[in-house]
Short mmCIF file of C-alpha atoms in Angstrom, two decimals:
data_model
loop_
_atom_site.label_atom_id
_atom_site.label_comp_id
_atom_site.label_asym_id
_atom_site.label_seq_id
_atom_site.Cartn_x
_atom_site.Cartn_y
_atom_site.Cartn_z
CA MET A 102 14.54 -20.49 -2.50
CA SER A 103 13.67 -19.46 -6.09
CA LEU A 104 10.04 -20.48 -7.43
CA LEU A 105 11.90 -20.52 -10.67
CA SER A 106 14.28 -22.60 -12.75
CA ASN A 107 18.13 -21.39 -12.60
CA ALA A 108 17.81 -21.11 -16.33
CA PHE A 109 15.41 -18.05 -16.02
CA PRO A 110 17.34 -14.94 -16.81
CA LYS A 111 18.77 -13.07 -13.68
CA ALA A 112 18.35 -9.33 -13.08
CA ALA A 113 19.32 -6.88 -16.14
CA GLY A 114 22.59 -6.22 -14.73
CA LEU A 115 22.33 -2.72 -14.05
CA GLY A 116 22.11 -2.66 -10.22
CA PRO A 117 26.06 -2.69 -9.41
CA GLN A 118 26.59 -0.06 -12.17
CA ILE A 119 23.88 2.26 -10.78
CA GLU A 120 25.21 1.92 -7.24
CA ALA A 121 28.71 2.77 -8.53
CA LEU A 122 27.88 5.68 -9.82
CA LEU A 123 25.61 6.71 -6.90
CA ALA A 124 28.90 6.10 -4.76
CA ASP A 125 30.97 8.38 -6.95
CA PRO A 126 30.03 12.21 -6.01
CA ALA A 127 31.56 13.39 -9.30
CA ALA A 128 28.94 11.58 -11.29
CA LYS A 129 26.82 13.62 -13.67
CA PRO A 130 23.11 13.02 -14.80
CA GLN A 131 24.50 12.31 -18.37
CA ALA A 132 26.32 9.16 -16.63
CA PHE A 133 23.04 7.74 -15.65
CA ALA A 134 21.39 8.62 -18.86
CA ALA A 135 24.34 6.93 -20.78
CA LEU A 136 23.76 3.45 -19.22
CA PRO A 137 22.69 1.09 -21.86
CA LEU A 138 19.27 -0.32 -21.51
CA PRO A 139 17.93 -4.00 -22.41
CA ALA A 140 15.47 -5.04 -25.10
CA ALA A 141 13.61 -6.62 -22.24
CA MET A 142 13.37 -7.10 -18.41
CA ARG A 143 11.82 -9.62 -15.97
CA ALA A 144 8.70 -8.70 -14.55
CA LEU A 145 6.12 -10.56 -12.43
CA VAL A 146 2.80 -10.80 -14.55
CA ILE A 147 -0.54 -11.74 -14.87
CA ASP A 148 -1.41 -13.12 -18.37
CA ALA A 149 -4.93 -12.42 -20.36
CA ARG A 150 -5.10 -15.92 -21.48
CA ASP A 151 -5.94 -16.74 -17.80
CA GLU A 152 -8.82 -14.40 -17.51
CA ALA A 153 -11.68 -16.44 -18.43
CA ARG A 154 -10.56 -19.58 -16.66
CA THR A 155 -10.03 -17.49 -13.31
CA MET A 156 -13.03 -15.70 -13.60
CA ALA A 157 -15.29 -18.56 -13.92
CA LEU A 158 -13.58 -20.17 -10.67
CA PRO A 159 -15.28 -19.46 -7.19
CA GLU A 160 -13.37 -16.74 -5.43
CA ALA A 161 -12.43 -19.02 -2.79
CA GLU A 162 -10.75 -21.41 -5.35
CA ARG A 163 -8.42 -18.82 -6.74
CA ASP A 164 -4.69 -19.00 -5.98
CA PRO A 165 -2.18 -16.15 -7.03
CA ALA A 166 0.35 -19.48 -7.91
CA GLN A 167 -2.06 -20.21 -10.78
CA THR A 168 -1.87 -17.08 -12.46
CA LEU A 169 1.61 -15.17 -11.69
CA ARG A 170 4.34 -15.51 -13.83
CA LEU A 171 7.67 -14.29 -13.73
CA ARG A 172 8.87 -13.66 -17.69
CA GLU A 173 10.81 -11.50 -19.82
CA VAL A 174 8.69 -8.55 -21.34
CA PRO A 175 9.52 -5.62 -23.34
CA LEU A 176 10.71 -2.23 -21.42
CA PRO A 177 7.71 0.02 -21.48
CA PRO A 178 7.37 2.84 -23.78
CA MET A 179 7.90 6.55 -22.59
CA ALA A 180 6.04 9.59 -23.23
CA GLY A 181 7.10 13.18 -22.81
CA ASP A 182 5.90 13.62 -19.37
CA GLU A 183 7.12 10.34 -18.27
CA VAL A 184 10.05 8.93 -16.49
CA LEU A 185 11.98 5.91 -16.67
CA ILE A 186 13.36 4.21 -13.61
CA ALA A 187 15.46 1.07 -12.85
CA VAL A 188 13.25 -0.33 -10.02
CA MET A 189 15.73 -1.14 -6.94
CA ALA A 190 12.81 -2.54 -4.75
CA ALA A 191 9.12 -2.76 -4.72
CA GLY A 192 6.92 -2.95 -2.03
CA LEU A 193 3.58 -5.51 -1.81
CA ASN A 194 -0.02 -4.56 -1.04
CA TYR A 195 -3.18 -6.49 -0.81
CA ASN A 196 -4.19 -5.02 -4.08
CA SER A 197 -1.47 -7.35 -5.80
CA VAL A 198 -3.43 -10.08 -4.08
CA TRP A 199 -6.57 -9.21 -5.82
CA SER A 200 -5.10 -8.55 -9.20
CA SER A 201 -3.55 -12.02 -8.87
CA MET A 202 -6.93 -13.62 -8.15
CA PHE A 203 -8.81 -11.47 -10.58
CA MET A 204 -10.81 -9.62 -7.91
CA PRO A 205 -13.10 -7.79 -7.62
CA GLY A 206 -12.95 -7.87 -11.41
CA SER A 207 -10.80 -8.65 -14.10
CA PRO A 208 -7.66 -6.55 -14.15
CA PHE A 209 -7.78 -6.58 -18.01
CA ASP A 210 -11.03 -4.94 -17.78
CA TYR A 211 -9.49 -2.10 -15.55
CA LEU A 212 -6.85 -1.99 -18.42
CA ARG A 213 -9.09 -1.81 -21.49
CA ARG A 214 -11.14 1.23 -19.25
CA PHE A 215 -7.82 2.94 -18.59
CA GLY A 216 -6.86 2.52 -22.21
CA SER A 217 -10.15 4.11 -23.42
CA PHE A 218 -9.48 7.57 -21.72
CA SER A 219 -6.93 8.84 -24.01
CA PRO A 220 -4.73 7.31 -27.32
CA ARG A 221 -1.69 7.71 -24.96
CA ASN A 222 -3.04 5.10 -22.38
CA GLY A 223 -3.57 2.59 -25.26
CA THR A 224 0.11 1.35 -24.75
CA HIS A 225 -1.10 -0.05 -21.28
CA VAL A 226 -3.63 -2.56 -23.29
CA ARG A 227 -1.29 -5.60 -23.63
CA ASP A 228 -1.80 -9.31 -23.20
CA TYR A 229 0.18 -9.51 -20.00
CA MET A 230 -0.15 -6.79 -17.03
CA VAL A 231 2.93 -5.95 -14.55
CA LEU A 232 1.55 -5.62 -11.36
CA GLY A 233 2.88 -3.77 -8.23
CA SER A 234 1.83 -0.17 -6.78
CA ASP A 235 5.01 0.68 -4.52
CA ALA A 236 8.67 1.14 -5.81
CA ALA A 237 11.99 2.86 -4.86
CA GLY A 238 14.54 3.35 -7.57
CA VAL A 239 16.73 5.46 -9.78
CA VAL A 240 15.81 7.75 -12.66
CA LEU A 241 17.51 6.78 -15.75
CA ARG A 242 15.86 8.32 -18.42
CA VAL A 243 13.25 11.51 -18.51
CA GLY A 244 11.00 12.86 -21.01
CA SER A 245 11.30 16.11 -22.83
CA GLN A 246 8.67 17.72 -20.45
CA VAL A 247 9.77 16.57 -17.32
CA THR A 248 11.18 19.29 -15.02
CA ASN A 249 11.16 17.71 -11.47
CA CYS A 250 13.59 15.30 -11.56
CA LYS A 251 16.55 14.12 -13.57
CA PRO A 252 18.88 10.91 -14.28
CA GLY A 253 20.40 9.83 -11.08
CA ASP A 254 17.77 10.99 -8.83
CA GLU A 255 17.00 8.14 -6.28
CA VAL A 256 12.89 8.38 -6.30
CA CYS A 257 10.05 6.48 -4.77
CA VAL A 258 6.82 6.38 -6.74
CA HIS A 259 3.51 7.70 -5.71
CA PRO A 260 0.90 5.10 -7.14
CA GLY A 261 -1.85 7.73 -8.33
CA VAL A 262 -1.99 8.06 -12.18
CA VAL A 263 -3.92 11.05 -13.16
CA ASN A 264 -5.12 12.98 -16.13
CA ASP A 265 -3.67 16.75 -14.98
CA HIS A 266 -5.78 18.19 -17.83
CA ALA A 267 -9.00 16.75 -15.74
CA PRO A 268 -10.56 19.94 -13.99
CA GLU A 269 -11.06 18.08 -10.68
CA CYS A 270 -7.52 17.19 -10.38
CA HIS A 271 -6.77 20.60 -9.63
CA GLU A 272 -8.88 20.60 -6.53
CA ASP A 273 -7.99 16.65 -5.47
CA ASP A 274 -6.99 13.97 -7.88
CA LEU A 275 -9.04 11.83 -6.37
CA LEU A 276 -12.06 13.53 -7.57
CA SER A 277 -11.42 12.74 -11.11
CA PRO A 278 -13.36 9.73 -12.24
CA GLN A 279 -10.08 8.91 -14.59
CA THR A 280 -7.48 8.74 -11.57
CA ARG A 281 -6.19 5.20 -11.23
CA ALA A 282 -3.82 2.92 -8.99
CA TRP A 283 -0.58 2.21 -10.70
CA GLY A 284 0.24 -1.38 -11.02
CA PHE A 285 -3.52 -2.10 -10.04
CA GLU A 286 -5.58 -0.33 -12.77
CA THR A 287 -2.68 0.65 -15.19
CA ASN A 288 0.16 -1.33 -16.56
CA PHE A 289 3.87 -1.27 -16.24
CA GLY A 290 4.00 -1.69 -12.20
CA ALA A 291 6.45 -2.07 -9.60
CA PHE A 292 7.55 -5.61 -9.95
CA ALA A 293 9.90 -5.75 -12.65
CA ASP A 294 13.45 -4.33 -13.20
CA PHE A 295 12.30 -1.38 -14.85
CA THR A 296 9.22 0.79 -15.04
CA VAL A 297 7.82 3.96 -16.55
CA VAL A 298 5.92 6.35 -14.38
CA ARG A 299 4.52 10.06 -14.86
CA ALA A 300 6.42 12.91 -13.72
CA SER A 301 3.53 13.41 -11.37
CA GLN A 302 4.32 10.33 -9.31
CA ILE A 303 8.03 11.22 -8.31
CA LEU A 304 8.74 11.42 -4.78
CA PRO A 305 12.03 12.03 -3.22
CA LYS A 306 13.34 8.77 -1.50
CA PRO A 307 14.02 9.30 2.04
CA ARG A 308 17.96 9.31 2.54
CA HIS A 309 18.27 7.45 5.53
CA LEU A 310 16.25 4.45 4.37
CA SER A 311 17.32 1.39 2.29
CA TRP A 312 15.66 0.67 -1.20
CA ALA A 313 13.58 -2.09 0.50
CA GLU A 314 12.26 0.28 3.10
CA ALA A 315 11.60 3.08 1.08
CA ALA A 316 9.46 0.84 -1.65
CA SER A 317 7.50 -0.15 1.38
CA LEU A 318 5.85 3.06 1.94
CA PRO A 319 4.51 5.45 -0.72
CA LEU A 320 0.93 3.56 -1.37
CA VAL A 321 0.21 2.87 2.80
CA ASN A 322 1.82 6.00 3.82
CA GLY A 323 -0.32 8.34 1.64
CA THR A 324 -3.32 6.26 2.31
CA VAL A 325 -2.97 6.90 5.97
CA TYR A 326 -2.11 10.44 5.95
CA ARG A 327 -5.44 11.18 3.89
CA MET A 328 -7.35 8.93 6.10
CA LEU A 329 -6.20 10.38 9.49
CA ILE A 330 -4.37 13.83 8.82
CA GLY A 331 -5.59 15.44 5.70
CA PRO A 332 -8.56 17.74 4.71
CA ASN A 333 -10.07 14.83 2.97
CA GLY A 334 -10.40 12.39 5.53
CA ALA A 335 -11.17 12.26 9.40
CA ARG A 336 -9.18 15.16 10.30
CA MET A 337 -7.81 13.69 13.65
CA HIS A 338 -7.71 16.48 16.49
CA LEU A 339 -5.36 16.38 19.26
CA GLY A 340 -6.51 13.57 22.08
CA GLU A 341 -9.00 11.66 20.08
CA SER A 342 -9.24 7.88 20.40
CA VAL A 343 -8.74 5.94 16.96
CA LEU A 344 -9.85 2.53 16.73
CA ILE A 345 -7.70 0.50 14.49
CA TRP A 346 -8.63 -2.69 13.12
CA GLY A 347 -5.85 -5.05 12.15
CA ALA A 348 -3.18 -2.81 13.59
CA ALA A 349 -0.29 -4.96 13.28
CA GLY A 350 -0.45 -4.75 9.49
CA GLY A 351 1.12 -2.33 7.29
CA LEU A 352 -1.70 0.03 7.09
CA GLY A 353 -2.52 -0.67 10.91
CA LEU A 354 1.03 -0.03 12.16
CA LEU A 355 1.33 3.23 9.90
CA ALA A 356 -1.83 4.53 11.48
CA CYS A 357 -0.61 3.82 15.02
CA GLN A 358 2.57 6.11 14.51
CA TYR A 359 0.32 8.96 13.25
CA VAL A 360 -2.14 8.65 16.11
CA LEU A 361 0.85 8.80 18.58
CA ARG A 362 2.81 11.19 16.93
CA GLY A 363 -0.47 13.32 16.59
CA GLY A 364 -1.32 13.04 20.38
CA GLY A 365 -4.06 10.91 19.81
CA GLN A 366 -4.87 7.46 21.54
CA PRO A 367 -4.71 4.41 19.49
CA VAL A 368 -7.25 1.47 20.49
CA CYS A 369 -5.92 -1.71 18.45
CA VAL A 370 -7.53 -4.84 17.83
CA VAL A 371 -5.49 -7.86 16.77
CA SER A 372 -6.08 -11.49 16.30
CA SER A 373 -2.96 -12.73 18.43
CA GLU A 374 -1.10 -12.02 21.61
CA ASP A 375 2.29 -11.93 19.61
CA ARG A 376 0.82 -9.01 17.60
CA ALA A 377 -0.55 -7.30 20.63
CA GLU A 378 3.11 -7.57 21.91
CA ILE A 379 4.55 -5.62 19.08
CA LEU A 380 1.92 -2.75 19.42
CA ARG A 381 2.98 -2.68 23.11
CA ARG A 382 6.70 -2.60 22.09
CA ILE A 383 5.91 0.63 19.62
CA GLY A 384 4.44 2.69 22.54
CA VAL A 385 0.58 1.64 21.96
CA GLN A 386 -0.89 1.22 25.61
CA ALA A 387 -4.63 -0.02 24.62
CA VAL A 388 -4.65 -3.27 22.97
CA VAL A 389 -7.53 -5.83 22.63
CA ASN A 390 -6.48 -9.23 21.40
CA ARG A 391 -9.92 -10.43 20.19
CA SER A 392 -9.31 -14.03 19.64
CA ALA A 393 -8.11 -14.60 23.34
CA ALA A 394 -11.42 -12.94 24.28
CA GLY A 395 -13.47 -15.10 22.33
CA ILE A 396 -15.34 -12.38 20.83
CA SER A 397 -17.17 -12.67 17.81
CA LEU A 398 -18.77 -10.04 15.97
CA TRP A 399 -21.08 -12.38 13.89
CA THR A 400 -23.45 -15.31 14.95
CA ARG A 401 -23.21 -18.73 12.93
CA ASP A 402 -26.33 -17.85 11.19
CA GLY A 403 -24.79 -14.62 9.79
CA ALA A 404 -26.59 -12.15 11.97
CA PRO A 405 -24.80 -9.32 14.10
CA HIS A 406 -23.27 -10.52 17.32
CA GLU A 407 -24.61 -7.54 19.44
CA ARG A 408 -23.42 -9.41 22.64
CA GLY A 409 -19.91 -9.85 21.23
CA ILE A 410 -19.69 -6.14 19.97
CA ALA A 411 -20.82 -5.27 23.85
CA ARG A 412 -18.30 -7.52 25.01
CA LEU A 413 -16.06 -5.85 22.94
CA ARG A 414 -16.58 -2.39 23.74
CA GLY A 415 -16.08 -3.61 27.36
CA ARG A 416 -12.74 -4.72 26.74
CA ILE A 417 -12.06 -1.25 24.97
CA ARG A 418 -13.11 0.53 27.89
CA ALA A 419 -10.68 -1.80 30.16
CA ALA A 420 -7.98 -1.18 27.89
CA ALA A 421 -8.24 2.40 27.02
CA GLY A 422 -9.97 4.02 30.37
CA ASP A 423 -12.74 5.55 27.90
CA PRO A 424 -15.32 3.74 25.72
CA SER A 425 -15.70 6.45 23.55
CA ILE A 426 -14.34 6.07 20.11
CA ASP A 427 -14.11 9.16 17.73
CA ILE A 428 -12.38 7.92 15.05
CA VAL A 429 -12.72 4.19 13.46
CA PHE A 430 -9.82 3.51 11.01
CA GLU A 431 -11.25 0.51 8.72
CA HIS A 432 -9.99 -1.37 6.06
CA PRO A 433 -11.24 -5.04 6.86
CA GLY A 434 -14.69 -4.29 5.57
CA ALA A 435 -17.44 -6.87 5.77
CA GLU A 436 -16.17 -8.57 8.95
CA THR A 437 -16.03 -5.37 11.20
CA PHE A 438 -18.12 -2.70 9.77
CA TRP A 439 -21.34 -3.32 11.50
CA ALA A 440 -19.06 -3.24 14.93
CA SER A 441 -17.07 -0.34 13.54
CA VAL A 442 -20.35 1.95 13.18
CA ALA A 443 -21.93 0.57 16.43
CA LEU A 444 -18.73 1.39 18.60
CA LEU A 445 -18.30 5.09 17.26
CA ARG A 446 -19.36 7.60 19.69
CA HIS A 447 -22.06 10.22 19.01
CA GLY A 448 -20.97 12.26 16.33
CA GLY A 449 -17.91 10.06 15.47
CA ARG A 450 -16.77 9.26 12.19
CA VAL A 451 -15.50 5.83 10.13
CA VAL A 452 -12.98 6.56 7.73
CA THR A 453 -12.61 3.34 5.25
CA CYS A 454 -10.23 2.51 2.42
CA GLY A 455 -10.62 -1.15 1.67
CA SER A 456 -12.58 -4.38 2.21
CA THR A 457 -10.03 -7.35 2.57
CA SER A 458 -12.78 -9.40 4.23
CA GLY A 459 -15.29 -8.64 1.47
CA HIS A 460 -16.86 -5.35 0.00
CA GLU A 461 -20.61 -5.84 0.84
CA HIS A 462 -20.85 -3.72 4.48
CA ARG A 463 -23.77 -4.14 6.46
CA TYR A 464 -24.57 -1.63 9.35
CA ASP A 465 -27.62 -0.61 11.36
CA ASN A 466 -28.33 2.85 9.89
CA ARG A 467 -30.17 3.91 12.80
CA ARG A 468 -27.17 4.12 14.73
CA LEU A 469 -25.55 6.31 11.96
CA TRP A 470 -28.18 8.87 11.52
CA MET A 471 -29.66 8.90 14.88
CA HIS A 472 -26.26 9.65 16.36
CA VAL A 473 -24.96 11.64 13.48
CA LYS A 474 -22.03 9.49 12.80
CA SER A 475 -20.18 9.90 9.45
CA ILE A 476 -18.55 7.38 6.91
CA ILE A 477 -15.91 8.86 5.09
CA GLY A 478 -14.56 6.94 1.79
CA SER A 479 -10.90 7.26 1.41
CA HIS A 480 -8.89 6.06 -1.56
CA GLY A 481 -5.08 6.34 -1.96
CA ALA A 482 -4.05 10.04 -1.87
CA ASN A 483 -3.47 12.86 -4.16
CA TYR A 484 -0.18 14.02 -4.96
CA HIS A 485 -0.06 16.79 -2.25
CA GLU A 486 -1.02 14.41 0.59
CA ALA A 487 1.70 12.05 -0.88
CA TRP A 488 4.41 14.40 -0.67
CA GLN A 489 3.42 15.55 2.82
CA ALA A 490 3.25 12.12 3.81
CA ASN A 491 6.45 11.31 2.41
CA ARG A 492 8.13 14.56 3.92
CA LEU A 493 7.41 13.44 7.67
CA VAL A 494 9.32 10.10 6.59
CA CYS A 495 12.32 12.14 5.01
CA ARG A 496 12.46 14.17 8.55
CA GLY A 497 12.59 10.69 10.48
CA LEU A 498 8.97 11.28 12.15
CA ILE A 499 7.07 8.36 10.65
CA HIS A 500 9.37 5.08 10.05
CA PRO A 501 8.79 2.20 7.63
CA VAL A 502 7.27 -1.05 8.95
CA LEU A 503 9.16 -3.52 6.95
CA THR A 504 9.81 -6.89 8.51
CA ASP A 505 9.84 -9.26 5.56
CA THR A 506 11.89 -8.86 2.33
CA GLY A 507 12.37 -11.20 -0.81
CA GLN A 508 13.81 -11.60 -4.20
CA LEU A 509 11.77 -10.74 -7.47
CA ALA A 510 12.01 -14.36 -8.36
CA ASP A 511 10.21 -15.43 -5.33
CA GLY A 512 7.36 -12.89 -5.68
CA VAL A 513 4.64 -15.79 -6.15
CA GLY A 514 5.43 -16.91 -2.43
CA LEU A 515 5.66 -13.34 -1.19
CA VAL A 516 1.94 -12.53 -2.88
CA ARG A 517 0.69 -15.65 -1.35
CA ARG A 518 2.21 -14.89 2.28
CA LEU A 519 0.42 -11.42 2.01
CA ARG A 520 -2.88 -13.34 1.18
CA ASP A 521 -2.31 -15.60 3.84
CA ASN A 522 -1.42 -12.91 6.55
CA LEU A 523 1.36 -14.99 7.51
CA HIS A 524 3.33 -11.51 8.23
CA ILE A 525 3.63 -8.31 10.31
CA GLY A 526 3.63 -4.85 8.88
CA LYS A 527 4.80 -4.93 5.42
CA ILE A 528 6.91 -7.10 2.67
CA ALA A 529 9.26 -6.11 -0.12
CA MET A 530 10.79 -7.75 -2.85
CA LEU A 531 14.40 -6.99 -4.19
CA CYS A 532 14.61 -5.94 -7.95
CA GLN A 533 17.81 -4.62 -8.98
CA ALA A 534 19.17 -3.95 -5.10
CA ALA A 535 21.56 -6.80 -4.17
CA ALA A 536 20.60 -6.86 -0.53
CA PRO A 537 18.09 -5.56 1.79
CA ARG A 538 20.06 -3.00 3.51
CA ASP A 539 21.33 -1.27 0.17
CA GLY A 540 20.29 2.19 -0.36
CA ILE A 541 21.07 3.97 2.98
CA ARG A 542 22.64 7.33 2.35
CA ASP A 543 21.97 9.20 5.80
CA PRO A 544 23.02 6.77 8.65
CA GLY A 545 23.18 9.60 11.13
CA LEU A 546 19.67 10.68 10.36
CA ARG A 547 18.76 7.07 10.77
CA ARG A 548 20.37 6.65 14.17
CA ALA A 549 18.85 9.90 15.49
CA ALA A 550 15.32 8.89 14.22
CA GLY A 551 15.76 5.71 15.87
CA VAL A 552 14.93 3.46 12.75
CA ASP A 553 16.56 0.18 13.74
CA PRO A 554 15.47 0.01 17.40
CA PHE A 555 12.20 0.68 15.85
CA LEU A 556 11.94 -2.02 13.31
CA GLN A 557 13.56 -4.65 15.98
CA LYS A 558 10.39 -3.99 17.96
CA LEU A 559 8.53 -5.24 15.22
CA MET A 560 10.43 -8.62 15.05
CA VAL A 561 8.55 -11.72 16.45
CA SER A 562 11.09 -14.06 18.07
#
């Protein structure tokens, strides 16, 4: 059910025209470039007028329903190295929960800081911010400097926004202090009928996936690739054991696939038997249901629960047949970090990309330095890592983990669902796509790769 009045404008209306052109093998790029653009678009935004009020509230009292609004805003301006995309579907990530709750800081501070880097970034500093860091859609316009795509191309959006004049970006985009996350630290994100992104954010859409499935992947897929596989993360080796917290979430389910594909052993920790069963269905053998085992990582007075951690180590030994953990895949943060360092084998490494349970982490440094363990910070992916991760999806080796799809008009409810952890895997919203399965171009590869049987294993009865 829509959270808005029926009087609110519906989609810009280009979706059917775009799909008709995509279905026509004779359609030229000029036909897509000739589609008339509206002056305004629907977008799920936060408003600068809510900044002071929301920031004054305790974090526990902040609610996306009090800040997120679906409204009409102008189409964003496009520079010479940018691309205008009709957004067919958008993927949800926890950073949109943070933005909607003005955490860990004000998103408008992020926009002001981004705008200070160069005059061109000043267009992002508005009294509203369009959220969303994952999208799949169709290129409609390209700037004069763009050479890697053309109107009519079906694409996904890599969320890394970089200044390619920064020398650090020519080694690793994430080394540049100016690199930002699209739709989280920049404006004009995915939750809209249209978006404008830089050419260095363009990835080819996997042809065997729907718009919604493809939109659910870029941020988490690149993040997992960098954390586990690429040269900037844990560099997982054949046969290593990887402890994965929150393994039934969007990041966790992808991490399980990478570990299984890479010849490692995922050791998964979850909070319910339903989630444990889903992991077993996709081939994970070592699963620990922490809730069923009554394992607590902290005492009531806020001290580390060493006996609880020891019990978890015993459960891991029973499930995996080997208590040694080579890598911990960390993203919950405050709740799990002490245990993550403690559970690692001598010489092991923690790789962390987030802090959904709190960003102030505690650990016993003796267990780190005296056992030569490592903590690796990882944030998103650079363009090359994102491209390599997307290539694995295009080949049918890594699958989406999309289990929940709604409409852009229902975006507030979808963000709250993500915040409250009421989902398995990933959530997507349809923007200009009409139905969840729209956009599949190569059903043969889809059948050969086993995408549908894999997704069916994620469904809770």
